[in-house]
C-alpha cells in the first residue's frame, strides 16, 4: 500500500519539536497500543537523545490485553518505562502522571521538571493532555522556547507539561506499516486506498479470527472482494442505477467498525519475544 503525507508541514514541525526539546526534561512518547511498532516515529530516538522517556501505550481499550502486556515488558527490557492508557476513559492517567513525576526526580534549582508529549497523528496526544491538564493546578505562562499559544501547565507538585504536543510524521516506507496505520485510523482517508485496505483487513481477520466477519455481517468466508461485496449486500449498500454492491462504502463500514473496536480487540504488531 502506498501512503502520502505533507512533507513540508512535517519538516517544519520537526524543527519546532527539536527546539522545544531543549527545554524539556522528560519525553512522553505516545503510541497506539494496537500498533506499538508501526505507530512509532523512527526519528524519535535521535530527537530525544539521552533524555528520560516514558512510553504511553494509549488506546489500550482497543488492543489485545495479553499483547499489551508483552509489549510493555519489551519496552521495559529496552530501558523505557511503559504506561498502559485509555485516554478517552481517563484510565492510566494517574499512573502516567506518577511515572513522569518519579522519572523527573526532585526539583532542580527550584524549578519544576518539564515534560512534553510526542507522537504521530491520532495516537491520542490531545486527549492525554486534556486529561492531564484536568489534574493541573496552575498555568505557569509563556517561557523561552514556547511558541505563542503554548504554555507550561503544572501537573501535580513536581512537573510542568507543555500544553501542546509535538507531532511527528508516521512511517510510510513499508507497505505493512502503511496498512496497519491505515486500518487503525492514523492516516487521513485520502492518503491510502480504502478498498485495498479493507480487502487486506478482511484477509487478516479471516486468518486471525475467522468467525468475526460471519458473526458481524452474516457473510460466508471467501475472497476478500467477495466478502466485501457480501457486506455491501447485507448492509444494503448498492450503487445508484445498476444496484450492484458498493465496495467503497462497504470498505468504509468495515474500516470504521474495526477502528471503533466493534470487531473485537486486536494488536496488529506482534510483540518481539526478546
Ligand atoms: N478508543 C479510544 N479512542 C481514543 C483514545 N484516545 C484517543 N482516542 C480517539 O482517537 C482520536 C485521536 O485522538 P487525539 O487526542 O486527537 O489524537 P492526537 O492527534 O494524537 O492529538 C480521537 O477520536 C479520540 O477520541 C483511547 O484511549 N481509546
Ligand atoms: Mg491532537
PDB file of N, CA and C in Angstrom, residues 15-77:
ATOM      1  N   UNK A  15      11.378  20.646  13.208  1.00  0.00           N
ATOM      2  CA  UNK A  15      12.296  21.690  13.687  1.00  0.00           C
ATOM      3  C   UNK A  15      11.780  22.301  14.974  1.00  0.00           C
ATOM      4  N   UNK A  16      10.465  22.573  15.002  1.00  0.00           N
ATOM      5  CA  UNK A  16       9.847  23.155  16.206  1.00  0.00           C
ATOM      6  C   UNK A  16      10.012  22.193  17.386  1.00  0.00           C
ATOM      7  N   UNK A  17       9.776  20.904  17.131  1.00  0.00           N
ATOM      8  CA  UNK A  17       9.893  19.894  18.193  1.00  0.00           C
ATOM      9  C   UNK A  17      11.317  19.877  18.740  1.00  0.00           C
ATOM     10  N   UNK A  18      12.289  19.907  17.855  1.00  0.00           N
ATOM     11  CA  UNK A  18      13.691  19.860  18.253  1.00  0.00           C
ATOM     12  C   UNK A  18      14.025  21.047  19.168  1.00  0.00           C
ATOM     13  N   UNK A  19      13.455  22.183  18.809  1.00  0.00           N
ATOM     14  CA  UNK A  19      13.668  23.390  19.588  1.00  0.00           C
ATOM     15  C   UNK A  19      13.053  23.275  20.982  1.00  0.00           C
ATOM     16  N   UNK A  20      11.815  22.782  21.022  1.00  0.00           N
ATOM     17  CA  UNK A  20      11.113  22.644  22.299  1.00  0.00           C
ATOM     18  C   UNK A  20      11.818  21.653  23.218  1.00  0.00           C
ATOM     19  N   UNK A  21      12.383  20.600  22.621  1.00  0.00           N
ATOM     20  CA  UNK A  21      13.013  19.553  23.423  1.00  0.00           C
ATOM     21  C   UNK A  21      14.166  20.082  24.274  1.00  0.00           C
ATOM     22  N   UNK A  22      14.748  21.183  23.845  1.00  0.00           N
ATOM     23  CA  UNK A  22      15.847  21.781  24.612  1.00  0.00           C
ATOM     24  C   UNK A  22      15.394  22.191  26.015  1.00  0.00           C
ATOM     25  N   UNK A  23      14.100  22.464  26.143  1.00  0.00           N
ATOM     26  CA  UNK A  23      13.570  22.960  27.416  1.00  0.00           C
ATOM     27  C   UNK A  23      12.888  21.871  28.243  1.00  0.00           C
ATOM     28  N   UNK A  24      13.007  20.613  27.793  1.00  0.00           N
ATOM     29  CA  UNK A  24      12.232  19.529  28.378  1.00  0.00           C
ATOM     30  C   UNK A  24      13.147  18.529  29.077  1.00  0.00           C
ATOM     31  N   UNK A  25      12.709  18.014  30.240  1.00  0.00           N
ATOM     32  CA  UNK A  25      13.481  17.017  30.971  1.00  0.00           C
ATOM     33  C   UNK A  25      13.009  15.593  30.693  1.00  0.00           C
ATOM     34  N   UNK A  26      11.700  15.433  30.456  1.00  0.00           N
ATOM     35  CA  UNK A  26      11.114  14.102  30.260  1.00  0.00           C
ATOM     36  C   UNK A  26      10.229  14.125  29.021  1.00  0.00           C
ATOM     37  N   UNK A  27      10.353  13.097  28.198  1.00  0.00           N
ATOM     38  CA  UNK A  27       9.524  12.995  26.999  1.00  0.00           C
ATOM     39  C   UNK A  27       8.525  11.862  27.178  1.00  0.00           C
ATOM     40  N   UNK A  28       7.263  12.167  26.871  1.00  0.00           N
ATOM     41  CA  UNK A  28       6.236  11.121  26.869  1.00  0.00           C
ATOM     42  C   UNK A  28       5.975  10.770  25.404  1.00  0.00           C
ATOM     43  N   UNK A  29       6.458   9.603  24.998  1.00  0.00           N
ATOM     44  CA  UNK A  29       6.251   9.166  23.616  1.00  0.00           C
ATOM     45  C   UNK A  29       4.926   8.418  23.561  1.00  0.00           C
ATOM     46  N   UNK A  30       3.954   9.001  22.853  1.00  0.00           N
ATOM     47  CA  UNK A  30       2.618   8.396  22.801  1.00  0.00           C
ATOM     48  C   UNK A  30       2.528   7.491  21.576  1.00  0.00           C
ATOM     49  N   UNK A  31       2.100   6.250  21.815  1.00  0.00           N
ATOM     50  CA  UNK A  31       1.923   5.315  20.709  1.00  0.00           C
ATOM     51  C   UNK A  31       0.532   4.686  20.813  1.00  0.00           C
ATOM     52  N   UNK A  32       0.116   4.018  19.750  1.00  0.00           N
ATOM     53  CA  UNK A  32      -1.171   3.318  19.720  1.00  0.00           C
ATOM     54  C   UNK A  32      -0.902   1.867  20.113  1.00  0.00           C
ATOM     55  N   UNK A  33      -1.534   1.411  21.193  1.00  0.00           N
ATOM     56  CA  UNK A  33      -1.265   0.068  21.722  1.00  0.00           C
ATOM     57  C   UNK A  33      -1.620  -1.039  20.727  1.00  0.00           C
ATOM     58  N   UNK A  34      -2.432  -0.738  19.712  1.00  0.00           N
ATOM     59  CA  UNK A  34      -2.763  -1.756  18.694  1.00  0.00           C
ATOM     60  C   UNK A  34      -1.604  -1.965  17.728  1.00  0.00           C
ATOM     61  N   UNK A  35      -0.759  -0.917  17.606  1.00  0.00           N
ATOM     62  CA  UNK A  35       0.365  -0.960  16.665  1.00  0.00           C
ATOM     63  C   UNK A  35       1.615  -0.352  17.327  1.00  0.00           C
ATOM     64  N   UNK A  36       2.128  -1.018  18.393  1.00  0.00           N
ATOM     65  CA  UNK A  36       3.205  -0.411  19.184  1.00  0.00           C
ATOM     66  C   UNK A  36       4.491  -0.191  18.401  1.00  0.00           C
ATOM     67  N   UNK A  37       4.686  -0.916  17.299  1.00  0.00           N
ATOM     68  CA  UNK A  37       5.873  -0.676  16.473  1.00  0.00           C
ATOM     69  C   UNK A  37       5.526   0.307  15.358  1.00  0.00           C
ATOM     70  N   UNK A  38       4.449   0.042  14.644  1.00  0.00           N
ATOM     71  CA  UNK A  38       4.109   0.853  13.471  1.00  0.00           C
ATOM     72  C   UNK A  38       3.763   2.296  13.824  1.00  0.00           C
ATOM     73  N   UNK A  39       3.289   2.543  15.045  1.00  0.00           N
ATOM     74  CA  UNK A  39       2.887   3.911  15.395  1.00  0.00           C
ATOM     75  C   UNK A  39       4.030   4.728  15.995  1.00  0.00           C
ATOM     76  N   UNK A  40       5.251   4.172  15.948  1.00  0.00           N
ATOM     77  CA  UNK A  40       6.400   4.951  16.441  1.00  0.00           C
ATOM     78  C   UNK A  40       7.075   5.660  15.281  1.00  0.00           C
ATOM     79  N   UNK A  41       7.475   6.892  15.521  1.00  0.00           N
ATOM     80  CA  UNK A  41       8.251   7.619  14.518  1.00  0.00           C
ATOM     81  C   UNK A  41       9.713   7.181  14.635  1.00  0.00           C
ATOM     82  N   UNK A  42      10.334   6.815  13.515  1.00  0.00           N
ATOM     83  CA  UNK A  42      11.696   6.279  13.577  1.00  0.00           C
ATOM     84  C   UNK A  42      12.749   7.298  14.019  1.00  0.00           C
ATOM     85  N   UNK A  43      12.428   8.594  13.939  1.00  0.00           N
ATOM     86  CA  UNK A  43      13.408   9.619  14.313  1.00  0.00           C
ATOM     87  C   UNK A  43      13.358   9.975  15.792  1.00  0.00           C
ATOM     88  N   UNK A  44      12.389   9.409  16.516  1.00  0.00           N
ATOM     89  CA  UNK A  44      12.214   9.786  17.916  1.00  0.00           C
ATOM     90  C   UNK A  44      13.478   9.538  18.734  1.00  0.00           C
ATOM     91  N   UNK A  45      14.110   8.387  18.542  1.00  0.00           N
ATOM     92  CA  UNK A  45      15.315   8.070  19.318  1.00  0.00           C
ATOM     93  C   UNK A  45      16.374   9.151  19.137  1.00  0.00           C
ATOM     94  N   UNK A  46      16.604   9.539  17.879  1.00  0.00           N
ATOM     95  CA  UNK A  46      17.617  10.551  17.588  1.00  0.00           C
ATOM     96  C   UNK A  46      17.210  11.909  18.161  1.00  0.00           C
ATOM     97  N   UNK A  47      15.937  12.248  18.029  1.00  0.00           N
ATOM     98  CA  UNK A  47      15.442  13.543  18.513  1.00  0.00           C
ATOM     99  C   UNK A  47      15.542  13.647  20.027  1.00  0.00           C
ATOM    100  N   UNK A  48      15.123  12.588  20.710  1.00  0.00           N
ATOM    101  CA  UNK A  48      15.041  12.620  22.168  1.00  0.00           C
ATOM    102  C   UNK A  48      16.415  12.438  22.809  1.00  0.00           C
ATOM    103  N   UNK A  49      17.295  11.723  22.125  1.00  0.00           N
ATOM    104  CA  UNK A  49      18.647  11.508  22.632  1.00  0.00           C
ATOM    105  C   UNK A  49      18.626  10.809  23.978  1.00  0.00           C
ATOM    106  N   UNK A  50      19.395  11.318  24.926  1.00  0.00           N
ATOM    107  CA  UNK A  50      19.520  10.652  26.215  1.00  0.00           C
ATOM    108  C   UNK A  50      18.494  11.090  27.256  1.00  0.00           C
ATOM    109  N   UNK A  51      17.504  11.904  26.850  1.00  0.00           N
ATOM    110  CA  UNK A  51      16.510  12.358  27.841  1.00  0.00           C
ATOM    111  C   UNK A  51      15.676  11.193  28.353  1.00  0.00           C
ATOM    112  N   UNK A  52      15.168  11.364  29.558  1.00  0.00           N
ATOM    113  CA  UNK A  52      14.292  10.324  30.102  1.00  0.00           C
ATOM    114  C   UNK A  52      13.031  10.236  29.271  1.00  0.00           C
ATOM    115  N   UNK A  53      12.575   9.010  29.068  1.00  0.00           N
ATOM    116  CA  UNK A  53      11.417   8.818  28.205  1.00  0.00           C
ATOM    117  C   UNK A  53      10.430   7.829  28.821  1.00  0.00           C
ATOM    118  N   UNK A  54       9.159   8.156  28.695  1.00  0.00           N
ATOM    119  CA  UNK A  54       8.095   7.243  29.115  1.00  0.00           C
ATOM    120  C   UNK A  54       7.284   6.927  27.870  1.00  0.00           C
ATOM    121  N   UNK A  55       6.980   5.658  27.671  1.00  0.00           N
ATOM    122  CA  UNK A  55       6.165   5.292  26.514  1.00  0.00           C
ATOM    123  C   UNK A  55       4.722   5.130  26.975  1.00  0.00           C
ATOM    124  N   UNK A  56       3.850   5.976  26.414  1.00  0.00           N
ATOM    125  CA  UNK A  56       2.428   5.931  26.761  1.00  0.00           C
ATOM    126  C   UNK A  56       1.713   5.082  25.720  1.00  0.00           C
ATOM    127  N   UNK A  57       1.332   3.865  26.122  1.00  0.00           N
ATOM    128  CA  UNK A  57       0.636   2.945  25.206  1.00  0.00           C
ATOM    129  C   UNK A  57      -0.859   3.238  25.296  1.00  0.00           C
ATOM    130  N   UNK A  58      -1.315   4.147  24.439  1.00  0.00           N
ATOM    131  CA  UNK A  58      -2.706   4.599  24.519  1.00  0.00           C
ATOM    132  C   UNK A  58      -3.629   3.722  23.647  1.00  0.00           C
ATOM    133  N   UNK A  59      -4.926   3.930  23.814  1.00  0.00           N
ATOM    134  CA  UNK A  59      -5.963   3.143  23.107  1.00  0.00           C
ATOM    135  C   UNK A  59      -5.876   1.670  23.495  1.00  0.00           C
ATOM    136  N   UNK A  60      -5.479   1.427  24.747  1.00  0.00           N
ATOM    137  CA  UNK A  60      -5.371   0.052  25.238  1.00  0.00           C
ATOM    138  C   UNK A  60      -6.729  -0.642  25.231  1.00  0.00           C
ATOM    139  N   UNK A  61      -7.820   0.143  25.259  1.00  0.00           N
ATOM    140  CA  UNK A  61      -9.161  -0.451  25.230  1.00  0.00           C
ATOM    141  C   UNK A  61      -9.426  -1.184  23.915  1.00  0.00           C
ATOM    142  N   UNK A  62      -8.653  -0.855  22.875  1.00  0.00           N
ATOM    143  CA  UNK A  62      -8.881  -1.459  21.557  1.00  0.00           C
ATOM    144  C   UNK A  62      -7.873  -2.572  21.247  1.00  0.00           C
ATOM    145  N   UNK A  63      -6.854  -2.707  22.094  1.00  0.00           N
ATOM    146  CA  UNK A  63      -5.773  -3.666  21.833  1.00  0.00           C
ATOM    147  C   UNK A  63      -5.991  -4.958  22.619  1.00  0.00           C
ATOM    148  N   UNK A  64      -5.360  -6.043  22.158  1.00  0.00           N
ATOM    149  CA  UNK A  64      -5.446  -7.335  22.849  1.00  0.00           C
ATOM    150  C   UNK A  64      -4.660  -7.244  24.162  1.00  0.00           C
ATOM    151  N   UNK A  65      -5.321  -7.593  25.262  1.00  0.00           N
ATOM    152  CA  UNK A  65      -4.744  -7.384  26.596  1.00  0.00           C
ATOM    153  C   UNK A  65      -3.392  -8.084  26.777  1.00  0.00           C
ATOM    154  N   UNK A  66      -3.305  -9.358  26.374  1.00  0.00           N
ATOM    155  CA  UNK A  66      -2.067 -10.121  26.571  1.00  0.00           C
ATOM    156  C   UNK A  66      -0.922  -9.526  25.751  1.00  0.00           C
ATOM    157  N   UNK A  67      -1.231  -9.054  24.535  1.00  0.00           N
ATOM    158  CA  UNK A  67      -0.204  -8.453  23.686  1.00  0.00           C
ATOM    159  C   UNK A  67       0.297  -7.137  24.283  1.00  0.00           C
ATOM    160  N   UNK A  68      -0.613  -6.375  24.863  1.00  0.00           N
ATOM    161  CA  UNK A  68      -0.213  -5.113  25.505  1.00  0.00           C
ATOM    162  C   UNK A  68       0.774  -5.397  26.631  1.00  0.00           C
ATOM    163  N   UNK A  69       0.516  -6.444  27.399  1.00  0.00           N
ATOM    164  CA  UNK A  69       1.422  -6.811  28.494  1.00  0.00           C
ATOM    165  C   UNK A  69       2.784  -7.226  27.934  1.00  0.00           C
ATOM    166  N   UNK A  70       2.769  -7.985  26.819  1.00  0.00           N
ATOM    167  CA  UNK A  70       4.048  -8.411  26.211  1.00  0.00           C
ATOM    168  C   UNK A  70       4.838  -7.218  25.720  1.00  0.00           C
ATOM    169  N   UNK A  71       4.147  -6.259  25.074  1.00  0.00           N
ATOM    170  CA  UNK A  71       4.833  -5.058  24.564  1.00  0.00           C
ATOM    171  C   UNK A  71       5.393  -4.208  25.708  1.00  0.00           C
ATOM    172  N   UNK A  72       4.615  -4.094  26.758  1.00  0.00           N
ATOM    173  CA  UNK A  72       5.038  -3.291  27.895  1.00  0.00           C
ATOM    174  C   UNK A  72       6.321  -3.888  28.504  1.00  0.00           C
ATOM    175  N   UNK A  73       6.369  -5.231  28.582  1.00  0.00           N
ATOM    176  CA  UNK A  73       7.566  -5.911  29.096  1.00  0.00           C
ATOM    177  C   UNK A  73       8.740  -5.704  28.135  1.00  0.00           C
ATOM    178  N   UNK A  74       8.444  -5.722  26.839  1.00  0.00           N
ATOM    179  CA  UNK A  74       9.507  -5.494  25.847  1.00  0.00           C
ATOM    180  C   UNK A  74      10.115  -4.104  26.022  1.00  0.00           C
ATOM    181  N   UNK A  75       9.265  -3.086  26.166  1.00  0.00           N
ATOM    182  CA  UNK A  75       9.777  -1.718  26.337  1.00  0.00           C
ATOM    183  C   UNK A  75      10.609  -1.614  27.616  1.00  0.00           C
ATOM    184  N   UNK A  76      10.166  -2.300  28.662  1.00  0.00           N
ATOM    185  CA  UNK A  76      10.920  -2.280  29.914  1.00  0.00           C
ATOM    186  C   UNK A  76      12.316  -2.871  29.699  1.00  0.00           C
ATOM    187  N   UNK A  77      12.385  -3.964  28.921  1.00  0.00           N
ATOM    188  CA  UNK A  77      13.705  -4.568  28.626  1.00  0.00           C
ATOM    189  C   UNK A  77      14.584  -3.606  27.837  1.00  0.00           C
TER     190      UNK A  77
END
